[in-house]
JSON list of C-alpha atoms in Angstrom, two decimals:
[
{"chain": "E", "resi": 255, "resn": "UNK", "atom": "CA", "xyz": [-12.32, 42.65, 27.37]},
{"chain": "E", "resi": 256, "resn": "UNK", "atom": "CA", "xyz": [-10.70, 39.48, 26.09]},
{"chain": "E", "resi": 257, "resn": "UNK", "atom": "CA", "xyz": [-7.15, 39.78, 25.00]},
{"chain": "E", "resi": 258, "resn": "UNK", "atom": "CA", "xyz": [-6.00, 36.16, 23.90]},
{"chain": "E", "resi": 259, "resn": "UNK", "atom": "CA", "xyz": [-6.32, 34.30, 20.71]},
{"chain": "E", "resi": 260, "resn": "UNK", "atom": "CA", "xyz": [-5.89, 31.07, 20.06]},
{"chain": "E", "resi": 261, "resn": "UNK", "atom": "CA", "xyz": [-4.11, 32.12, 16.82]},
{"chain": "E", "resi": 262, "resn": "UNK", "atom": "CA", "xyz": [-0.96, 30.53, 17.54]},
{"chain": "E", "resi": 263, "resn": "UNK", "atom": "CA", "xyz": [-2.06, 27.17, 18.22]},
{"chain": "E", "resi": 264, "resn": "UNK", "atom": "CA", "xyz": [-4.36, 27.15, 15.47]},
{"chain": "E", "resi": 265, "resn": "UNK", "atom": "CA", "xyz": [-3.44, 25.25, 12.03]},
{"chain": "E", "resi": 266, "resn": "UNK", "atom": "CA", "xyz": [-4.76, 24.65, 8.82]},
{"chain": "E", "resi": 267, "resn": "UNK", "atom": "CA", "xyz": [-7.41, 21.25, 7.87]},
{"chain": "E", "resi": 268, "resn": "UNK", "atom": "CA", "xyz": [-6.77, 21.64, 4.10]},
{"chain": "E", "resi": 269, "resn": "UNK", "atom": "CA", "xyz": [-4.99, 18.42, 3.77]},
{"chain": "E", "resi": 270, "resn": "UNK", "atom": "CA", "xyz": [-5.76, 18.30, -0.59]},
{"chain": "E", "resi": 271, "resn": "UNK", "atom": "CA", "xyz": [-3.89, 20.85, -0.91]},
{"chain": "E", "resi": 272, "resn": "UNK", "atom": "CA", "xyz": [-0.53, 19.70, 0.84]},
{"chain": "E", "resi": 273, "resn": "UNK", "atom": "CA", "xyz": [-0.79, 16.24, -0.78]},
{"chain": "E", "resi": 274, "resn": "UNK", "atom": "CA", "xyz": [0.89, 16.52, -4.09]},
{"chain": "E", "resi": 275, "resn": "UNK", "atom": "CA", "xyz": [4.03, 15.10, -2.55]},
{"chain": "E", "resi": 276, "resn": "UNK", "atom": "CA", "xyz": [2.13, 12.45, -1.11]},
{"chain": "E", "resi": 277, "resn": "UNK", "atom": "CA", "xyz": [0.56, 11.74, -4.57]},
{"chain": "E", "resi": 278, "resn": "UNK", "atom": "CA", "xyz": [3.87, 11.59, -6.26]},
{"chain": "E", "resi": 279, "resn": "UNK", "atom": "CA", "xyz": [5.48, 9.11, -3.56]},
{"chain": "E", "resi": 280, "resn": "UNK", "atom": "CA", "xyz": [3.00, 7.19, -3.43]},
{"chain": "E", "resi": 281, "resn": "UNK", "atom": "CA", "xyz": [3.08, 7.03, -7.81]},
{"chain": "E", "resi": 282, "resn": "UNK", "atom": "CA", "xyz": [6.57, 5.91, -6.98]},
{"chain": "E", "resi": 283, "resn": "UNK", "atom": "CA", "xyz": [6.16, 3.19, -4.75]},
{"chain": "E", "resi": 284, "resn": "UNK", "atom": "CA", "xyz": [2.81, 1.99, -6.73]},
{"chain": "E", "resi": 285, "resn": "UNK", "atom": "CA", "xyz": [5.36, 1.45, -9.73]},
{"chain": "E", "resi": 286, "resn": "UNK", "atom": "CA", "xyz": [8.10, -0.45, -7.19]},
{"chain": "E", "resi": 287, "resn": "UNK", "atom": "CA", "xyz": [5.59, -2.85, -6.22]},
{"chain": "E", "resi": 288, "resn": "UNK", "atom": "CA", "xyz": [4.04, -3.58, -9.06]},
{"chain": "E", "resi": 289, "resn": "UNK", "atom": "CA", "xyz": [7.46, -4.51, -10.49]},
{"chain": "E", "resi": 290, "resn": "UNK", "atom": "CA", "xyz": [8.35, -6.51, -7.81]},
{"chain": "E", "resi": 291, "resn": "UNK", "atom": "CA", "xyz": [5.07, -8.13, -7.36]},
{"chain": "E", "resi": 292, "resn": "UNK", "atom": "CA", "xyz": [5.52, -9.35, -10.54]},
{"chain": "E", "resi": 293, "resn": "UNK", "atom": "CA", "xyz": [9.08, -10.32, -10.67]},
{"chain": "E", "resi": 294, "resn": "UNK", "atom": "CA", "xyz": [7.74, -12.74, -7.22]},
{"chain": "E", "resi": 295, "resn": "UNK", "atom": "CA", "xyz": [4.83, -14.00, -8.26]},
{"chain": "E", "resi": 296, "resn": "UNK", "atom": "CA", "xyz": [6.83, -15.65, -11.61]},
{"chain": "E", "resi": 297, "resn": "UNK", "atom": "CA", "xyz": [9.73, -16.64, -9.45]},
{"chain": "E", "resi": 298, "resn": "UNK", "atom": "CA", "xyz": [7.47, -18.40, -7.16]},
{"chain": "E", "resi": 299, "resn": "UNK", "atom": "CA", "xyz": [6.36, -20.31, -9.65]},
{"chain": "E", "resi": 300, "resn": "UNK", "atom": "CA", "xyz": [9.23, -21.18, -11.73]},
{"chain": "E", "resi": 301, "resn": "UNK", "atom": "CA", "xyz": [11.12, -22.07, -8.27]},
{"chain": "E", "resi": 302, "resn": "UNK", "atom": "CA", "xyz": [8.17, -23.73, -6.20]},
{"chain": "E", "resi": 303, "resn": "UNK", "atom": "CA", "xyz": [8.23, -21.08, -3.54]},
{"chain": "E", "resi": 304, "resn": "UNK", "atom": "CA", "xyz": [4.71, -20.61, -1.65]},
{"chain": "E", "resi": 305, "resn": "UNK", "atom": "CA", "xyz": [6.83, -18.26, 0.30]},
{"chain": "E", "resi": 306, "resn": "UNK", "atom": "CA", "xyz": [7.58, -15.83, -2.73]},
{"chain": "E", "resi": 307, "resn": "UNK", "atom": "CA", "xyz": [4.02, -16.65, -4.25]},
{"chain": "E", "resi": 308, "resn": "UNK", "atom": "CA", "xyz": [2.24, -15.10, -1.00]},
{"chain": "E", "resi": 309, "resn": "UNK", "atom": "CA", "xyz": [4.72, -12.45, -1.07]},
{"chain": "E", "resi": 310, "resn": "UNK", "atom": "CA", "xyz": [3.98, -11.55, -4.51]},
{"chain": "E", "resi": 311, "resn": "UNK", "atom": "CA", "xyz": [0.13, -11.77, -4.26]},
{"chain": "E", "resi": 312, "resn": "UNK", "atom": "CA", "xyz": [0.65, -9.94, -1.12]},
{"chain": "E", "resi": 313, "resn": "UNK", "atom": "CA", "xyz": [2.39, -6.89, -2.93]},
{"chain": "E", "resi": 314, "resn": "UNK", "atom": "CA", "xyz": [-0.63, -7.23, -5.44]},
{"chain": "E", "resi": 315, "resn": "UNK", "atom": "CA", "xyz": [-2.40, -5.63, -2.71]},
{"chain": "E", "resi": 316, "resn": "UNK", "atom": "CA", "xyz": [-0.67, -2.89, -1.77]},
{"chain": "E", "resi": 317, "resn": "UNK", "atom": "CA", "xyz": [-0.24, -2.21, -5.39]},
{"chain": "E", "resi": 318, "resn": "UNK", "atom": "CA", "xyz": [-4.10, -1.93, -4.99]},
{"chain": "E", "resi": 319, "resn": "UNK", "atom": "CA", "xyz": [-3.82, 0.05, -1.90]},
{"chain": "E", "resi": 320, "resn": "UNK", "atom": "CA", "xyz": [-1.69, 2.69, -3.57]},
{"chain": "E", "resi": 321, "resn": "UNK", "atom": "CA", "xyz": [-4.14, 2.83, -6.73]},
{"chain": "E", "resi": 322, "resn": "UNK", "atom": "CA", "xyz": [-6.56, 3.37, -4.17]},
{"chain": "E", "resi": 323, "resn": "UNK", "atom": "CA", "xyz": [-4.63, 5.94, -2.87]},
{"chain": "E", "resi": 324, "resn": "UNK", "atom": "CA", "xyz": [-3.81, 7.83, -5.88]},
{"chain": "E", "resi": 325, "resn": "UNK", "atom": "CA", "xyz": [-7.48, 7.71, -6.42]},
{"chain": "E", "resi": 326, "resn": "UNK", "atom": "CA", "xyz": [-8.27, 8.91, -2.86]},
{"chain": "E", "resi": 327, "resn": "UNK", "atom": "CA", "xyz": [-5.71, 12.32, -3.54]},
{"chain": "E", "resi": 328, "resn": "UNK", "atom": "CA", "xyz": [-7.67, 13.08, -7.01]},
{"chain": "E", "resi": 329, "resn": "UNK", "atom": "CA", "xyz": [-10.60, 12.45, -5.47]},
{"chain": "E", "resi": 330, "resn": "UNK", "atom": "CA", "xyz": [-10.12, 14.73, -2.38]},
{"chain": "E", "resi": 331, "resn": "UNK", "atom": "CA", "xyz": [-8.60, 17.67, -4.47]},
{"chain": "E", "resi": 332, "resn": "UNK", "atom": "CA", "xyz": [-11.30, 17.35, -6.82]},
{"chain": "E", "resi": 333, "resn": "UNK", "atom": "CA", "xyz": [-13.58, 18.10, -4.48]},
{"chain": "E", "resi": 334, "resn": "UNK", "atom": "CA", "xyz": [-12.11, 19.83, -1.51]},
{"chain": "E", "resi": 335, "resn": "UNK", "atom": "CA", "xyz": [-14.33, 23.13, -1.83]},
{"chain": "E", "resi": 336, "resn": "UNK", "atom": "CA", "xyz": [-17.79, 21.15, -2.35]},
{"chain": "E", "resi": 337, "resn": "UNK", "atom": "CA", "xyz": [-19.94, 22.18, 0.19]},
{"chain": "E", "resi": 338, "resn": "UNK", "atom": "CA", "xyz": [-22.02, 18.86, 0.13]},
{"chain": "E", "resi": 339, "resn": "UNK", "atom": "CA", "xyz": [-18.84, 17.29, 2.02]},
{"chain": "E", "resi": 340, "resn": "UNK", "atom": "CA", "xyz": [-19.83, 18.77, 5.25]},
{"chain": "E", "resi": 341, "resn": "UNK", "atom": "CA", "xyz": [-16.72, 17.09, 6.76]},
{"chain": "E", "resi": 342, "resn": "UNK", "atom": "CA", "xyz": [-14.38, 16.97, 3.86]},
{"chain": "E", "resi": 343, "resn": "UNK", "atom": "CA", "xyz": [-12.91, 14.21, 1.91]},
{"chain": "E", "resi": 344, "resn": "UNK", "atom": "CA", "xyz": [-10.78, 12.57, 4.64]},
{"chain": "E", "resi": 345, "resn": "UNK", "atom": "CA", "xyz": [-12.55, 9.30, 4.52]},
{"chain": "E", "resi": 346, "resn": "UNK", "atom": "CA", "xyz": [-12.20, 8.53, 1.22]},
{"chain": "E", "resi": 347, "resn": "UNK", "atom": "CA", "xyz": [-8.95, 7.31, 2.34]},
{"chain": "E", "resi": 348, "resn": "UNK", "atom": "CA", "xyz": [-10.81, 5.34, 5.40]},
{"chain": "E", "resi": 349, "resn": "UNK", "atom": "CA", "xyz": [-12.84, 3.27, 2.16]},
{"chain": "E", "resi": 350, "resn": "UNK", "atom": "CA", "xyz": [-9.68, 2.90, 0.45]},
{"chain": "E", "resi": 351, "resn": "UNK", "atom": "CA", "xyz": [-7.86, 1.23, 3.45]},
{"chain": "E", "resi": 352, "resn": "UNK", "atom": "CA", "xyz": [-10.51, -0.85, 4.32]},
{"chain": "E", "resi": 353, "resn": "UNK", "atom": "CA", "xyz": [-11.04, -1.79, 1.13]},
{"chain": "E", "resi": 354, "resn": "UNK", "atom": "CA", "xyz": [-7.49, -3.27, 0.97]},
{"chain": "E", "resi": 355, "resn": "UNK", "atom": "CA", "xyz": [-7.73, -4.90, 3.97]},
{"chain": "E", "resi": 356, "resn": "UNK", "atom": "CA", "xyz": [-10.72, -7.01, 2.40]},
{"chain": "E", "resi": 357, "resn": "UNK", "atom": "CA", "xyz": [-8.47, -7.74, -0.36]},
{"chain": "E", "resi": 358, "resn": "UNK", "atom": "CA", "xyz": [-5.56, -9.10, 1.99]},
{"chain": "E", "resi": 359, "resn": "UNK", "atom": "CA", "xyz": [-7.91, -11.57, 3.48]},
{"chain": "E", "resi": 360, "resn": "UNK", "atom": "CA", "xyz": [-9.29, -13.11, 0.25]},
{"chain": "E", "resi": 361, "resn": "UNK", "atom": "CA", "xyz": [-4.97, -13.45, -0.88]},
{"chain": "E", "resi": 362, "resn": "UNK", "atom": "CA", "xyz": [-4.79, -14.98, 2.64]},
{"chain": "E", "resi": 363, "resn": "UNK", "atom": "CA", "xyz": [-7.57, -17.43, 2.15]},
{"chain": "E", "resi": 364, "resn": "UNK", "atom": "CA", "xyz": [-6.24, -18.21, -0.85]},
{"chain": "E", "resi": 365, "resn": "UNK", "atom": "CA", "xyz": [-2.88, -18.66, 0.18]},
{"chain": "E", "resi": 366, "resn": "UNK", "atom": "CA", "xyz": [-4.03, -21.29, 3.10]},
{"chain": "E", "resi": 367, "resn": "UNK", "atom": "CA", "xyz": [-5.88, -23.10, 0.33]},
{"chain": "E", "resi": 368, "resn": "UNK", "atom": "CA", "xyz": [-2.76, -23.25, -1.96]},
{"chain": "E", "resi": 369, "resn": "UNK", "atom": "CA", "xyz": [-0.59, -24.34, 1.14]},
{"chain": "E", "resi": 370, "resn": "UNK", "atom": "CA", "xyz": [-2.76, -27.23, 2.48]},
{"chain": "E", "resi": 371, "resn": "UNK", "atom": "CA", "xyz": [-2.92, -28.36, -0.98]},
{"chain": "E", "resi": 372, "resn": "UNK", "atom": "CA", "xyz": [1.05, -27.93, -0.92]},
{"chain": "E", "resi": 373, "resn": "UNK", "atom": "CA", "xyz": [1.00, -29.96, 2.44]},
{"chain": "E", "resi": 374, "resn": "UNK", "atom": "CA", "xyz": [-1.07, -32.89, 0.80]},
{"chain": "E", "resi": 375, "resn": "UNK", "atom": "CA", "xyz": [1.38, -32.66, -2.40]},
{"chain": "E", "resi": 376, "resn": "UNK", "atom": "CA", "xyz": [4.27, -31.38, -1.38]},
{"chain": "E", "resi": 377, "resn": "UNK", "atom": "CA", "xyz": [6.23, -29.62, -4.24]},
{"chain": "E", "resi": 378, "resn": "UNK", "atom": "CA", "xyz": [10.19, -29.25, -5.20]},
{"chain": "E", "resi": 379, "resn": "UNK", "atom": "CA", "xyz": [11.79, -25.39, -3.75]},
{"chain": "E", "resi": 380, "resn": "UNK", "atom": "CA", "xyz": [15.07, -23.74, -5.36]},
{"chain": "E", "resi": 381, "resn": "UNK", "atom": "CA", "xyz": [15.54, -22.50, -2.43]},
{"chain": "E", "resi": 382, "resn": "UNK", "atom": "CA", "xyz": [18.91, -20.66, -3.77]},
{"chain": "E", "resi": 383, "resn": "UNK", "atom": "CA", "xyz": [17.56, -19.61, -6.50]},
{"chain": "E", "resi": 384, "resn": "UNK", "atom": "CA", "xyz": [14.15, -18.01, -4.89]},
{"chain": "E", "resi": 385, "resn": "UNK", "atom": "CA", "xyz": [16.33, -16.29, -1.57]},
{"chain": "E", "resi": 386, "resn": "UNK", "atom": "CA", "xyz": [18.20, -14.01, -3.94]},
{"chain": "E", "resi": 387, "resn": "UNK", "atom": "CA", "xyz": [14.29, -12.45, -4.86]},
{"chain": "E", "resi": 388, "resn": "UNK", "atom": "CA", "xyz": [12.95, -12.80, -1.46]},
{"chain": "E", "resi": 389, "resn": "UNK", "atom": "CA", "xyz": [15.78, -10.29, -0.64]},
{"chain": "E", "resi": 390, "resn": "UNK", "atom": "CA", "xyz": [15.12, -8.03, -3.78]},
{"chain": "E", "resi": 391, "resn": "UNK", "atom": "CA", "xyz": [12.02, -8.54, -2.14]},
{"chain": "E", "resi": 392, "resn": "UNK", "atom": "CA", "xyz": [12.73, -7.48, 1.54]},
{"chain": "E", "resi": 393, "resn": "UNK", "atom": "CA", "xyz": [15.10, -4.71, 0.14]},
{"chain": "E", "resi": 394, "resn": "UNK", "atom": "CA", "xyz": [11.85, -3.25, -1.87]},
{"chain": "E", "resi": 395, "resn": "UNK", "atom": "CA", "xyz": [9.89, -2.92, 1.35]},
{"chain": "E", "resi": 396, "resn": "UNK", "atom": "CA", "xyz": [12.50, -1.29, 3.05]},
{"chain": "E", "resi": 397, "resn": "UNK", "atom": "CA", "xyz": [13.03, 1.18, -0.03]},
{"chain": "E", "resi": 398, "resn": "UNK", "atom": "CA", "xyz": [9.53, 2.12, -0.38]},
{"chain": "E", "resi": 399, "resn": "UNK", "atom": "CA", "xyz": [9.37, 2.53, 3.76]},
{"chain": "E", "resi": 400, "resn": "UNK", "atom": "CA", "xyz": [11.81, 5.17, 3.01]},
{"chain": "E", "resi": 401, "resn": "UNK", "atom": "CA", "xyz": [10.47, 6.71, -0.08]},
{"chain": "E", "resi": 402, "resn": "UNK", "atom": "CA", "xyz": [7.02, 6.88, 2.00]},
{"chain": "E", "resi": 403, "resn": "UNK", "atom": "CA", "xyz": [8.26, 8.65, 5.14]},
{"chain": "E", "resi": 404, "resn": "UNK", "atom": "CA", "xyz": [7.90, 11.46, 5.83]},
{"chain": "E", "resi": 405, "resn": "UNK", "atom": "CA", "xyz": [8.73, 14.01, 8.73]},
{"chain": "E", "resi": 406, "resn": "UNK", "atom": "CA", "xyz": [4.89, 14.82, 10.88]},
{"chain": "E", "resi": 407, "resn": "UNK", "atom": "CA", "xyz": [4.75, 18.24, 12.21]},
{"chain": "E", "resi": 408, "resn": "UNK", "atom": "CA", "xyz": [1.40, 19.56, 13.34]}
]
């Protein structure tokens, strides 16, 4: 007779229901960027900064990202015991990130566009005015890499 189990190594693949922490750090850095996005995409344009413009449209995306996030967590909690998800809702989250990835390249494109035209007609930069928001900037990223980790234990 067989007297081991596998019990011990063994773990649960419910991952709606651990996500509400998740869900609520990733409200919190939705509501960062947006703020920031916005306070960059202005300042770029008062000061002349492509730099702070691309940064800002940038941030537009991951504010995107995370809305496509938050919708990902409803979406997999609303539906984590229907049976016609064979596999479960896991790549909801898939869509969602390659979703956003089509969105970076279409800010990208436009970005190149706006800085060839810059190149052709080149335009006056603040540059001390628009370095004191790329580092709100920078310092934003960092915060939000923080609020967003998390320890991993399988």
């Amino acid at each position: 007779m067989h007297v081991y189990t596998l019990k011990n190594w063994q773990h649960d693949h419910d991952f709606a229901v651990k996500s509400e922490k998740g869900e609520q750090r990733a409200r919190a850095v939705l509501i960062i960027t947006a703020l920031t996005m916005i306070v960059e995409i202005i300042a770029g344009s008062l000061f002349g900064s492509m730099a702070l413009l691309a940064d800002g449209w940038h941030m537009g995306t991951h504010v995107a990202a995370f809305m496509m996030v938050l919708y990902a967590y409803r979406y997999a909690r609303n539906h984590a015991d229907d049976p016609s998800f064979t596999f479960g809702t896991g790549k909801v989250s898939v869509l969602g990130g390659f979703a956003s990835s089509v969105a970076l390249l279409v800010v990208a494109f436009v970005m190149g566009l706006e800085s060839i035209l810059r190149m052709i007609k080149p335009e006056e930069i603040q540059f001390n005015k628009a370095i004191g928001v790329a580092v709100l900037g920078l310092f934003v990223n960092i915060a939000c890499a923080f609020i967003l980790k998390r320890p991993h234990h399988h």
